[in-house]
Tab-separated table of C-alpha atoms and ligand atoms in Angstrom:
chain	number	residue	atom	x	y	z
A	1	UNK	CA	62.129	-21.446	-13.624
A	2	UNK	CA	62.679	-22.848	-16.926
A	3	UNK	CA	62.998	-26.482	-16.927
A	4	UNK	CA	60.869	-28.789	-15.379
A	5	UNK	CA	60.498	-32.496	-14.944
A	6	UNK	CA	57.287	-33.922	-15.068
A	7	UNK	CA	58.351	-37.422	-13.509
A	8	UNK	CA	56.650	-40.712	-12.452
A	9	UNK	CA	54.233	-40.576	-15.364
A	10	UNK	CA	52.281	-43.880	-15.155
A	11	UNK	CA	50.929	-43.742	-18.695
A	12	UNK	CA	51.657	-40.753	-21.165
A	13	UNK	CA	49.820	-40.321	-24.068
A	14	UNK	CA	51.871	-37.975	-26.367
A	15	UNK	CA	49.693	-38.306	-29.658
A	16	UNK	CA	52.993	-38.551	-31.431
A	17	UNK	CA	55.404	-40.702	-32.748
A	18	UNK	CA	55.860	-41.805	-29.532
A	19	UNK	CA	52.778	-43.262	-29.012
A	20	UNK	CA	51.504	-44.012	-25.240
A	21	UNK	CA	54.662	-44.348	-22.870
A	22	UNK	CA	54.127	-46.193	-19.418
A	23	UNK	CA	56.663	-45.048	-16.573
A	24	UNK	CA	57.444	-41.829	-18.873
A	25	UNK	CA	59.098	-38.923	-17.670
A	26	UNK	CA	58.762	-35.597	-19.643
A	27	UNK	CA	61.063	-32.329	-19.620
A	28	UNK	CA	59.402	-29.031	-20.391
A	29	UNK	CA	62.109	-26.019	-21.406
A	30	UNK	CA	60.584	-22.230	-21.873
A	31	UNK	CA	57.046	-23.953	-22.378
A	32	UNK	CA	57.928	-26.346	-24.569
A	33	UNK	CA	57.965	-29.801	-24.330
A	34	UNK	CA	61.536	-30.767	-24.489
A	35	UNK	CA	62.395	-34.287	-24.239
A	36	UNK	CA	60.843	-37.806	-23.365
A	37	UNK	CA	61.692	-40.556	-21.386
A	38	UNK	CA	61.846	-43.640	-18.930
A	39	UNK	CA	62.753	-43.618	-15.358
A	40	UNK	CA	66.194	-43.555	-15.545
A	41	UNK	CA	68.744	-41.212	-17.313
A	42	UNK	CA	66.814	-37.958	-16.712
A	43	UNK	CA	68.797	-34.846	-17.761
A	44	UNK	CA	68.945	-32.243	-15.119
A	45	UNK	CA	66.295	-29.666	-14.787
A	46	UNK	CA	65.633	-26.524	-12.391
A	47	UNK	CA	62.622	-27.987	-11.172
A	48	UNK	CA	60.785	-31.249	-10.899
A	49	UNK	CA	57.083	-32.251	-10.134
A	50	UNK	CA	56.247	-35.960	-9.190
A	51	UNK	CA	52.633	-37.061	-10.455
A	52	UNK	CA	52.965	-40.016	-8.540
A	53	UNK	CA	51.932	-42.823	-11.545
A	54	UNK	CA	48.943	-40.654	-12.742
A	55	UNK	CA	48.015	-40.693	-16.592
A	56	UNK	CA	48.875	-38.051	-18.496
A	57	UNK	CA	47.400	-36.104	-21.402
A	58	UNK	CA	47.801	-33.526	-23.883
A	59	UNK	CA	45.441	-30.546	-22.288
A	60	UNK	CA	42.341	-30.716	-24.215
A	61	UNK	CA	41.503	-28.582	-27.226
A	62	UNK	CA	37.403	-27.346	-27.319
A	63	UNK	CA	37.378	-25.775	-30.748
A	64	UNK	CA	33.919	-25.061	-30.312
A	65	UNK	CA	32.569	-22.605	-27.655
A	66	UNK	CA	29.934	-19.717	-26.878
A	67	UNK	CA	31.586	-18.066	-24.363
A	68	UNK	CA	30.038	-14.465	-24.369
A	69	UNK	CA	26.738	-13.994	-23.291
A	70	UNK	CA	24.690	-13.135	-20.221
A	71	UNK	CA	21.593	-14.885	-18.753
A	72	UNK	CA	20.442	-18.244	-18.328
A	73	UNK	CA	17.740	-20.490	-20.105
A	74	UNK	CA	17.482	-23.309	-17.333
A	75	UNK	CA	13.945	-23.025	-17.232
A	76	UNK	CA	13.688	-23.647	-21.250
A	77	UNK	CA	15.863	-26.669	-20.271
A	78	UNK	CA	13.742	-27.852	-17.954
A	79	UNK	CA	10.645	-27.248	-20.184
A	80	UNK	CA	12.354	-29.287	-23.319
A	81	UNK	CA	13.314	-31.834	-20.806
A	82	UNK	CA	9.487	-32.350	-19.871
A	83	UNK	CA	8.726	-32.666	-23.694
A	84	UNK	CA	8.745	-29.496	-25.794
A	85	UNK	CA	10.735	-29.345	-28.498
A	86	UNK	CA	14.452	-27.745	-29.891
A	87	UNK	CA	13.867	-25.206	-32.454
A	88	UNK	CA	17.363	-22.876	-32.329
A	89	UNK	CA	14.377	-19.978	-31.534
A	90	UNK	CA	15.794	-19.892	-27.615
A	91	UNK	CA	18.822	-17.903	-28.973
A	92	UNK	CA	16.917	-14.728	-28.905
A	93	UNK	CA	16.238	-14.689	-25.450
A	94	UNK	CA	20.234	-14.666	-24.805
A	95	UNK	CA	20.963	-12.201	-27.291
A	96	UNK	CA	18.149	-9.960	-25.558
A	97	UNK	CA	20.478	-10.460	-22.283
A	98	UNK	CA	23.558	-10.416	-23.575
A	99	UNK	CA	22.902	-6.772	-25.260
A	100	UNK	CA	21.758	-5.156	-22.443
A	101	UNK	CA	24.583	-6.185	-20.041
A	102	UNK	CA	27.708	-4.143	-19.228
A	103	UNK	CA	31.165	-4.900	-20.316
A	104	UNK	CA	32.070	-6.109	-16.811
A	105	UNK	CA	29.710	-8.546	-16.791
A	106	UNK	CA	30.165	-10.443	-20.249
A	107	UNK	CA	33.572	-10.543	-18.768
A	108	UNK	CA	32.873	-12.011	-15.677
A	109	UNK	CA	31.042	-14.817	-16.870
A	110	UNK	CA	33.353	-15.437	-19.640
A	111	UNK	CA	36.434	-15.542	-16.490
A	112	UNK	CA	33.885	-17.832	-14.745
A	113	UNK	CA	33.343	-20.249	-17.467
A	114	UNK	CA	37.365	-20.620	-19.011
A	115	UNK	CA	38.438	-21.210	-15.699
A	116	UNK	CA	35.886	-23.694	-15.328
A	117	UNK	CA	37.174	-25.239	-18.755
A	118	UNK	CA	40.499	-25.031	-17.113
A	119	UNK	CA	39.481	-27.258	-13.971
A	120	UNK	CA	38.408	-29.960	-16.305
A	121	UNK	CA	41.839	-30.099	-18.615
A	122	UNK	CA	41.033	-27.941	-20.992
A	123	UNK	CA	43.961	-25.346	-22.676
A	124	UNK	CA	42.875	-24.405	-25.595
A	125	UNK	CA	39.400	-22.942	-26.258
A	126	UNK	CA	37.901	-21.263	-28.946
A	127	UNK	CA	35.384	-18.732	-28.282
A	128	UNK	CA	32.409	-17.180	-30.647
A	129	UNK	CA	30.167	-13.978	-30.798
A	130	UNK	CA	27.195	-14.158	-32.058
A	131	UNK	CA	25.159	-13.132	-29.153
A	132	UNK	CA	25.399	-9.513	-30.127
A	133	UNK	CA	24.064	-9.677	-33.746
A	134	UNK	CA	24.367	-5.695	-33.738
A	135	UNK	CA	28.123	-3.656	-35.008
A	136	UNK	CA	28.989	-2.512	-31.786
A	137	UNK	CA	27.634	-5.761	-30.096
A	138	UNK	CA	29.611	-8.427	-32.062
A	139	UNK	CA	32.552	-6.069	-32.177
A	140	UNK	CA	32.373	-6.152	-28.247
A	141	UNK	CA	31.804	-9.478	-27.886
A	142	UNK	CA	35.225	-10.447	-29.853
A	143	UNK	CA	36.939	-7.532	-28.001
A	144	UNK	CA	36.187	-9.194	-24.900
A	145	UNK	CA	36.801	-13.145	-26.738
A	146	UNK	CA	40.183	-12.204	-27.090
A	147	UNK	CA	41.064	-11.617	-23.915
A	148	UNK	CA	41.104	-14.884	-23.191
A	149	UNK	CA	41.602	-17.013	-26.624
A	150	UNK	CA	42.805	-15.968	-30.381
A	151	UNK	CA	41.015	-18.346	-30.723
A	152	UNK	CA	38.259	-16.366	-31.997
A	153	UNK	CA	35.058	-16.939	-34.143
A	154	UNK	CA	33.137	-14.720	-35.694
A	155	UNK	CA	29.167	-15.220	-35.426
A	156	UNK	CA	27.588	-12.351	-36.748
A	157	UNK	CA	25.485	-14.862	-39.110
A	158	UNK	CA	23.956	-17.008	-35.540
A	159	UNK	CA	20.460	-15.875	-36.749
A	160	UNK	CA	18.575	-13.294	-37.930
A	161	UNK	CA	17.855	-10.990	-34.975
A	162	UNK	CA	14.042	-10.470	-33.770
A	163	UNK	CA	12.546	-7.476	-36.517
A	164	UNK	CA	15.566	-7.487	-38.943
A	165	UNK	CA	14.941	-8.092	-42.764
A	166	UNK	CA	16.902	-10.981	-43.579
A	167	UNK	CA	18.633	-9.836	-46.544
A	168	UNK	CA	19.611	-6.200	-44.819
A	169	UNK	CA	20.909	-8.527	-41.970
A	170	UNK	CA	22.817	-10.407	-44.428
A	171	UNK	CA	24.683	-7.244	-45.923
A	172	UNK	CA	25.194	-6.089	-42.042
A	173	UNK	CA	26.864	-9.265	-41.502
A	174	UNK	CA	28.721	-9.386	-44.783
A	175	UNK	CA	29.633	-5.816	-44.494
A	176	UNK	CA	29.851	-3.077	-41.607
A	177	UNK	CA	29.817	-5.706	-39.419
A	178	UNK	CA	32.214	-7.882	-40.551
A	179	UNK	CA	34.921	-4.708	-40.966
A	180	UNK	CA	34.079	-4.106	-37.306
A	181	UNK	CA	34.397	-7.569	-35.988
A	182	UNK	CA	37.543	-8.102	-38.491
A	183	UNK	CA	40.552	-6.485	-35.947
A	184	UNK	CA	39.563	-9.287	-33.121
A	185	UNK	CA	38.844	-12.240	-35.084
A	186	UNK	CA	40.662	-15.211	-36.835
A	187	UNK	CA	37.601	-17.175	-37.874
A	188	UNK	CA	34.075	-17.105	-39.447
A	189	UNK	CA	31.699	-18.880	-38.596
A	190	UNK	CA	27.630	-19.405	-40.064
A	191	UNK	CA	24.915	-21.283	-38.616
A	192	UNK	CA	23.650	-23.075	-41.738
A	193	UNK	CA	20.243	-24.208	-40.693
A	194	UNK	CA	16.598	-24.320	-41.763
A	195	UNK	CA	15.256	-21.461	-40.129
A	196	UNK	CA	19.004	-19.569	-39.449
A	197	UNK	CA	20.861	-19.136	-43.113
A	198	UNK	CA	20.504	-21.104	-46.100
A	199	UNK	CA	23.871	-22.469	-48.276
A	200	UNK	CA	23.561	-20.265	-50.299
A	201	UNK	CA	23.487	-17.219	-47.844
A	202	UNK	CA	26.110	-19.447	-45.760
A	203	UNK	CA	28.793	-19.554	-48.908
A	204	UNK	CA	28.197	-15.332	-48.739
A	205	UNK	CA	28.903	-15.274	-45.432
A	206	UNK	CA	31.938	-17.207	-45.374
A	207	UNK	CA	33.477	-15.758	-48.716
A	208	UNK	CA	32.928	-12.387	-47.266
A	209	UNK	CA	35.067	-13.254	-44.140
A	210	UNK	CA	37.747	-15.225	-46.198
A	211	UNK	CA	38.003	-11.879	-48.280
A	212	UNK	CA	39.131	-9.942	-45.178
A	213	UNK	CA	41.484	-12.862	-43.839
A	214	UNK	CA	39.260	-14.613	-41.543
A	215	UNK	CA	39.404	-18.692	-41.960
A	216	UNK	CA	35.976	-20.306	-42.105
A	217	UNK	CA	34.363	-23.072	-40.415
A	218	UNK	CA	30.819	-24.001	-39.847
A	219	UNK	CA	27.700	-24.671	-38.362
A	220	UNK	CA	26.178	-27.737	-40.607
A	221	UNK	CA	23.810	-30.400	-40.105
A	222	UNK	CA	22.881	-30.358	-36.658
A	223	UNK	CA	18.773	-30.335	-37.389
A	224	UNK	CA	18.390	-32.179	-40.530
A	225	UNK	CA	19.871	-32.760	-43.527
A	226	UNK	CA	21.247	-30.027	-45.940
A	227	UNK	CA	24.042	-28.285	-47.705
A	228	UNK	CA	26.668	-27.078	-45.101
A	229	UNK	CA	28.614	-29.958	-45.109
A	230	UNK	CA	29.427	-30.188	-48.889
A	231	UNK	CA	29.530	-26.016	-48.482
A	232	UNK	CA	32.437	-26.632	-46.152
A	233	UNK	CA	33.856	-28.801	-47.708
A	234	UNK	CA	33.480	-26.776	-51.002
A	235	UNK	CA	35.112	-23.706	-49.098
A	236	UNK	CA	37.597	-25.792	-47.558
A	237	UNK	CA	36.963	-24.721	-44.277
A	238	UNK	CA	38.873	-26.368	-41.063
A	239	UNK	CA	35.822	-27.496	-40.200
A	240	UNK	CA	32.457	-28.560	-40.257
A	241	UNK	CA	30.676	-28.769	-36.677
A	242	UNK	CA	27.488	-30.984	-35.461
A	243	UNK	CA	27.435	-33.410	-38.391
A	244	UNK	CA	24.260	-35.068	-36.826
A	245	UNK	CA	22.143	-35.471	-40.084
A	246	UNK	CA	24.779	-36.530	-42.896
A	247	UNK	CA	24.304	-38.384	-45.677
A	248	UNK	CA	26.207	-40.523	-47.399
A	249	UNK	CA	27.900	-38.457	-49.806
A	250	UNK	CA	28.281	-36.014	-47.053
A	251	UNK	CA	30.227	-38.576	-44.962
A	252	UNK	CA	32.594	-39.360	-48.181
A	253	UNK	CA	32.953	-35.765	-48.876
A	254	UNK	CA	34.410	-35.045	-45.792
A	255	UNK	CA	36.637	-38.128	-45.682
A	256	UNK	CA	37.910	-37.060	-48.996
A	257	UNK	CA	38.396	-33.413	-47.819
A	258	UNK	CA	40.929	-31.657	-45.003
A	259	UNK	CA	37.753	-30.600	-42.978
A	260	UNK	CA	37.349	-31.753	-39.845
A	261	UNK	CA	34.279	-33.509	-39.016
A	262	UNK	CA	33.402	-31.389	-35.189
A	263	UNK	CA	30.539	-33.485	-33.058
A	264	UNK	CA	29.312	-31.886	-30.456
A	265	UNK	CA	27.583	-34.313	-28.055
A	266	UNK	CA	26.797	-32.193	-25.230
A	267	UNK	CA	23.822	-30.494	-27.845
A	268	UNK	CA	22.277	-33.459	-28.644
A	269	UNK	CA	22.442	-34.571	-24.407
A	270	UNK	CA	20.942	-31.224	-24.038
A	271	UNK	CA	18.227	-31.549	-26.709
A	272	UNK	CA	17.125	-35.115	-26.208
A	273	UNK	CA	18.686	-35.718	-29.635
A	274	UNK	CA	19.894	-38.222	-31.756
A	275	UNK	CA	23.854	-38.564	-31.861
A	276	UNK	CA	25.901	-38.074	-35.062
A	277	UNK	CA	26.875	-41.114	-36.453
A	278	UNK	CA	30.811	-40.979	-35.338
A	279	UNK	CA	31.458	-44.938	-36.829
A	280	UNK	CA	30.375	-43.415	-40.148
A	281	UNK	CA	33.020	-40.830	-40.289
A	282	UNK	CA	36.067	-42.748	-38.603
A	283	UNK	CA	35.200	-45.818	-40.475
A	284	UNK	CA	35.095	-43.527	-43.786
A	285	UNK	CA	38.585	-41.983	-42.912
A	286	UNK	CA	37.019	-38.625	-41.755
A	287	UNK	CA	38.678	-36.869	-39.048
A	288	UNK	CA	36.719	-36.187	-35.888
A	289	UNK	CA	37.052	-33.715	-33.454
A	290	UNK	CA	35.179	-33.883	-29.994
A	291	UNK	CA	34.057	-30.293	-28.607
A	292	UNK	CA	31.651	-28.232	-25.860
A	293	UNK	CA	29.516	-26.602	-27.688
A	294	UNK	CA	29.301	-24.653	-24.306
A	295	UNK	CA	25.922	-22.229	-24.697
A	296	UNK	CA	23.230	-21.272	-22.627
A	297	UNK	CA	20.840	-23.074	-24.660
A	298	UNK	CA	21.512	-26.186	-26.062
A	299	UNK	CA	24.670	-27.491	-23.944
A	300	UNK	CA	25.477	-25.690	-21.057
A	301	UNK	CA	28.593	-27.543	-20.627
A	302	UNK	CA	32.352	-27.115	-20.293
A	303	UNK	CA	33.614	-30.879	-19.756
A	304	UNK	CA	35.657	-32.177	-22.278
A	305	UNK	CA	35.940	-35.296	-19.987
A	306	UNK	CA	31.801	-35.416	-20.284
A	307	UNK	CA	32.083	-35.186	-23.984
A	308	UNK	CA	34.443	-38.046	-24.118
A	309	UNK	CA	32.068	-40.084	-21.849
A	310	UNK	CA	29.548	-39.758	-24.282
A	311	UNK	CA	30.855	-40.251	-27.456
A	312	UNK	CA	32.593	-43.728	-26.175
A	313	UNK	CA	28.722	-44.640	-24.552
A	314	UNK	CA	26.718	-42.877	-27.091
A	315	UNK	CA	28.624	-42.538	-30.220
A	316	UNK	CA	30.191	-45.970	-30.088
A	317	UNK	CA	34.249	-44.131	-30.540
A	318	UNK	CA	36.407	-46.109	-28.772
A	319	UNK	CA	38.290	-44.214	-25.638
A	320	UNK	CA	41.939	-44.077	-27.533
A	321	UNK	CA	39.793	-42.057	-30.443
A	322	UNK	CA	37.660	-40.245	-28.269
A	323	UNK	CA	40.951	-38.814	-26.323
A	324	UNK	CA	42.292	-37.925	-30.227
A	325	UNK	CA	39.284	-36.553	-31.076
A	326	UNK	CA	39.459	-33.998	-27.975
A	327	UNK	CA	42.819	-33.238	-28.446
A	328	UNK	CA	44.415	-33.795	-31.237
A	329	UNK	CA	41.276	-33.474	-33.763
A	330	UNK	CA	40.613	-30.173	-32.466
A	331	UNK	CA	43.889	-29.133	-32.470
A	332	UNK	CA	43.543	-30.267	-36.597
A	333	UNK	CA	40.002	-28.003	-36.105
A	334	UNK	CA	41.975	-24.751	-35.808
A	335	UNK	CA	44.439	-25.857	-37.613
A	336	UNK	CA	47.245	-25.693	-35.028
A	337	UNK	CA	50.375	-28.137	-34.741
A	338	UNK	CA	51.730	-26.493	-31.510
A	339	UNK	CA	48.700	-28.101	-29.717
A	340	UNK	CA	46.770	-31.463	-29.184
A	341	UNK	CA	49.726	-33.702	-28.992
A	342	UNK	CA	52.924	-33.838	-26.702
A	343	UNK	CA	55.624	-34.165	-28.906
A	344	UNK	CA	59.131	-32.833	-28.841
A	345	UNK	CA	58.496	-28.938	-29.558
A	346	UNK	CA	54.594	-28.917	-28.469
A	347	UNK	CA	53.755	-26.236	-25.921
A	348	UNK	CA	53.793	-28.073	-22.888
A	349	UNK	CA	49.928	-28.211	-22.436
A	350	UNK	CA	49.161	-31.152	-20.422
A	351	UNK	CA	46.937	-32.698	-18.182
A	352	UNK	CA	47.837	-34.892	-15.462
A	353	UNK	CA	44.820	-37.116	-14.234
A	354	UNK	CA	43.678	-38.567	-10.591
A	355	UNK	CA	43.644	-42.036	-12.447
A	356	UNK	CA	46.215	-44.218	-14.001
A	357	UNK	CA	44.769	-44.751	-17.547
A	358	UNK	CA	42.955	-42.019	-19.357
A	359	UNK	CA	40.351	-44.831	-20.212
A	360	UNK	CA	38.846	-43.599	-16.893
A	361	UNK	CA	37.340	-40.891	-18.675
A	362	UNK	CA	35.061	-42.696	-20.058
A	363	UNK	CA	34.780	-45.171	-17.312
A	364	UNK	CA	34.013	-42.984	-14.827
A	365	UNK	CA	31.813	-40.502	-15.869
A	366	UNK	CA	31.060	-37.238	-14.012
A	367	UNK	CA	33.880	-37.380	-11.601
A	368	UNK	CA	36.337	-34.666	-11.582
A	369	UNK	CA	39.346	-36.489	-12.584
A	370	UNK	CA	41.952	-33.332	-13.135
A	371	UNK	CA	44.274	-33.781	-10.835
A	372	UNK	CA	47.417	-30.669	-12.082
A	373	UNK	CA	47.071	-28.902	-15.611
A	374	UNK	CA	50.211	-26.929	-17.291
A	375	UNK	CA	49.798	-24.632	-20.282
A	376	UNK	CA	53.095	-23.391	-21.431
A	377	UNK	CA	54.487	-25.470	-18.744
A	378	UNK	CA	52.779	-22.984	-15.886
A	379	UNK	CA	50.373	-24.596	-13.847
A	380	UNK	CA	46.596	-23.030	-14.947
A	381	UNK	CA	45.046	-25.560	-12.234
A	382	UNK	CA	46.155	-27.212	-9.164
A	383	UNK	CA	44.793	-30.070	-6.766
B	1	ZN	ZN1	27.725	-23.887	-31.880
């Protein structure tokens, strides 16, 4: 097959110049989208699927995901839930797990969890490490990452493992490390944090990786206030992710800047915390990007479609930039123009919905609403 036509769209969003199409029809040729249309006047194709007046989507795009670890921390959920605390500390239990299991098993849970992402629309998903914090551990971790993304973050600087000195664990991370994570890695990520790495140790981090080709991004502002915003923006990285605490110069900075502004709702769901202030940044210009998160820790979730829920109830975006935000904006978070939108020449990732309006999203929360998803124009999920 090499042409298909997606027909009897009720309501298309393309995220491009075409805007949202009602009645659309939509030709995908070698994985690409190809042309779009009404009803009538469709070109000929090899093959033809009727979504029967269900909304469609671009597939969604989580540019922020912790895909490779082992264990679980339901029972530190359940304690925080009955009133202790978030402190970050909880990663050192996973990293503990995570080091001692076998190849086989990192992979299986990382199969487990994209196709999971899969069932709920997503296509794209960018993966980190940082559950190894040793050479051969972070190295392993990627190894196994790109398997199933390029897409792929480097996280050697997630915190400073249990007994290390912090500045050795800095030069690890800056140096052997980094050369052995390098070969399966396109990004570098830091957690700047009280208590993880300061800016300081963040902008070492991140020139280290840029020296060696890798494209930063960052952890910044999910706890408090600090510096990692205005260091991301200062090291133009693609993005900055959390933004929970920002001030004001921090919200100008980044609507003056090309980094994204990443907020992760599912973390502060999971933590009991207060949301990022999404107004802010969209009413500043910023561009947003909705994403996972998806950790054992601090949001053990893979629904794009729940993140969208709860940045329209919780964040106060409206549905139509919600849907951008998980698309498009992270698309704009890893920097890719292939993905996020359904233009003529976009791989055909799309996501047909069991509803007519993608409004229902956010309207009806927690119900699997996936109804067919394409990526490259081959079906990844099925009804
Ligand atoms: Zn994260």
């Amino acid at each position: 097959m090499t042409s298909l036509l997606v027909t009897n769209i009720g309501e298309l969003t393309t995220n491009g110049p075409q805007g949202t199409v009602q009645h659309a029809s939509l030709i995908v040729d070698e994985g690409r989208v190809a042309w779009i249309g009404g009803e009538s006047h469709q070109p000929p194709t090899d093959a033809r699927l009727d979504v029967e007046g269900r909304a469609v989507i671009p597939g969604f795009v989580d540019s922020h995901a912790h895909l490779v670890f082992a264990g679980s921390r339901a029972v530190e959920f359940a304690a925080r839930m009955a009133g202790e605390p978030y402190t970050g500390g909880g990663i050192r239990t996973t990293v503990a797990a995570t080091r001692a299991a076998p190849d086989q098993t990192l992979r299986a849970n990382l199969a487990r969890l994209v196709a999971e992402a899969h069932r709920q629309g997503t296509t794209t998903i960018e993966i980190k490490s940082g559950y190894g914090l040793t050479v051969e551990d972070e190295a392993r971790s990627l190894r196994i990452a790109g398997e199933f993304s390029t897409e792929t973050t480097y996280l050697g600087a997630h915190v400073v493992p249990d007994g290390t000195d912090a500045d050795a664990y800095l030069r690890l991370v800056c140096g052997e490390m980094l050369a052995a994570a390098r070969p399966y890695a396109k990004w570098v990520d830091v957690f700047c944090e009280r208590g993880a790495f300061d800016a300081d140790q963040a902008r070492e981090v991140l020139a280290a990786g840029v020296s060696t080709g890798l494209a930063p991004r960052i952890h910044a502002n999910q706890l408090g206030e600090g510096d990692g915003v205005q260091l991301a923006v200062e090291m133009q990285a693609a993005s900055a992710d959390h933004c929970t605490h920002l001030s004001t110069k921090d919200v100008d900075a980044l609507a003056d800047s090309a980094t994204v502004a990443t907020l992760l709702p599912g973390a502060e769901f999971s933590t009991r915390s207060p949301y990022p202030d999404a107004r802010a940044l969209l009413d500043a210009g910023a561009t947003v990007a909705l994403a996972t998160d998806c950790n054992p820790g601090s949001s053990y979730t893979t629904s794009m479609p729940f993140c969208i829920a709860l940045a329209v109830r919780e964040m106060r975006m409206t549905p139509a930039e919600a849907l951008w935000a998980a698309t498009a904006g992270g698309a704009r978070a890893l920097r890719r123009d292939d993905i996020g939108h359904l233009s003529g020449g976009a791989r055909a990732d799309l996501t047909v919905l069991d509803a007519p309006s993608f409004l229902h999203l956010a309207y009806r929360p927690g119900v699997p609403l996936v109804h067919t998803v394409l990526r490259n124009g081959e079906p990844i999920c099925t009804p």
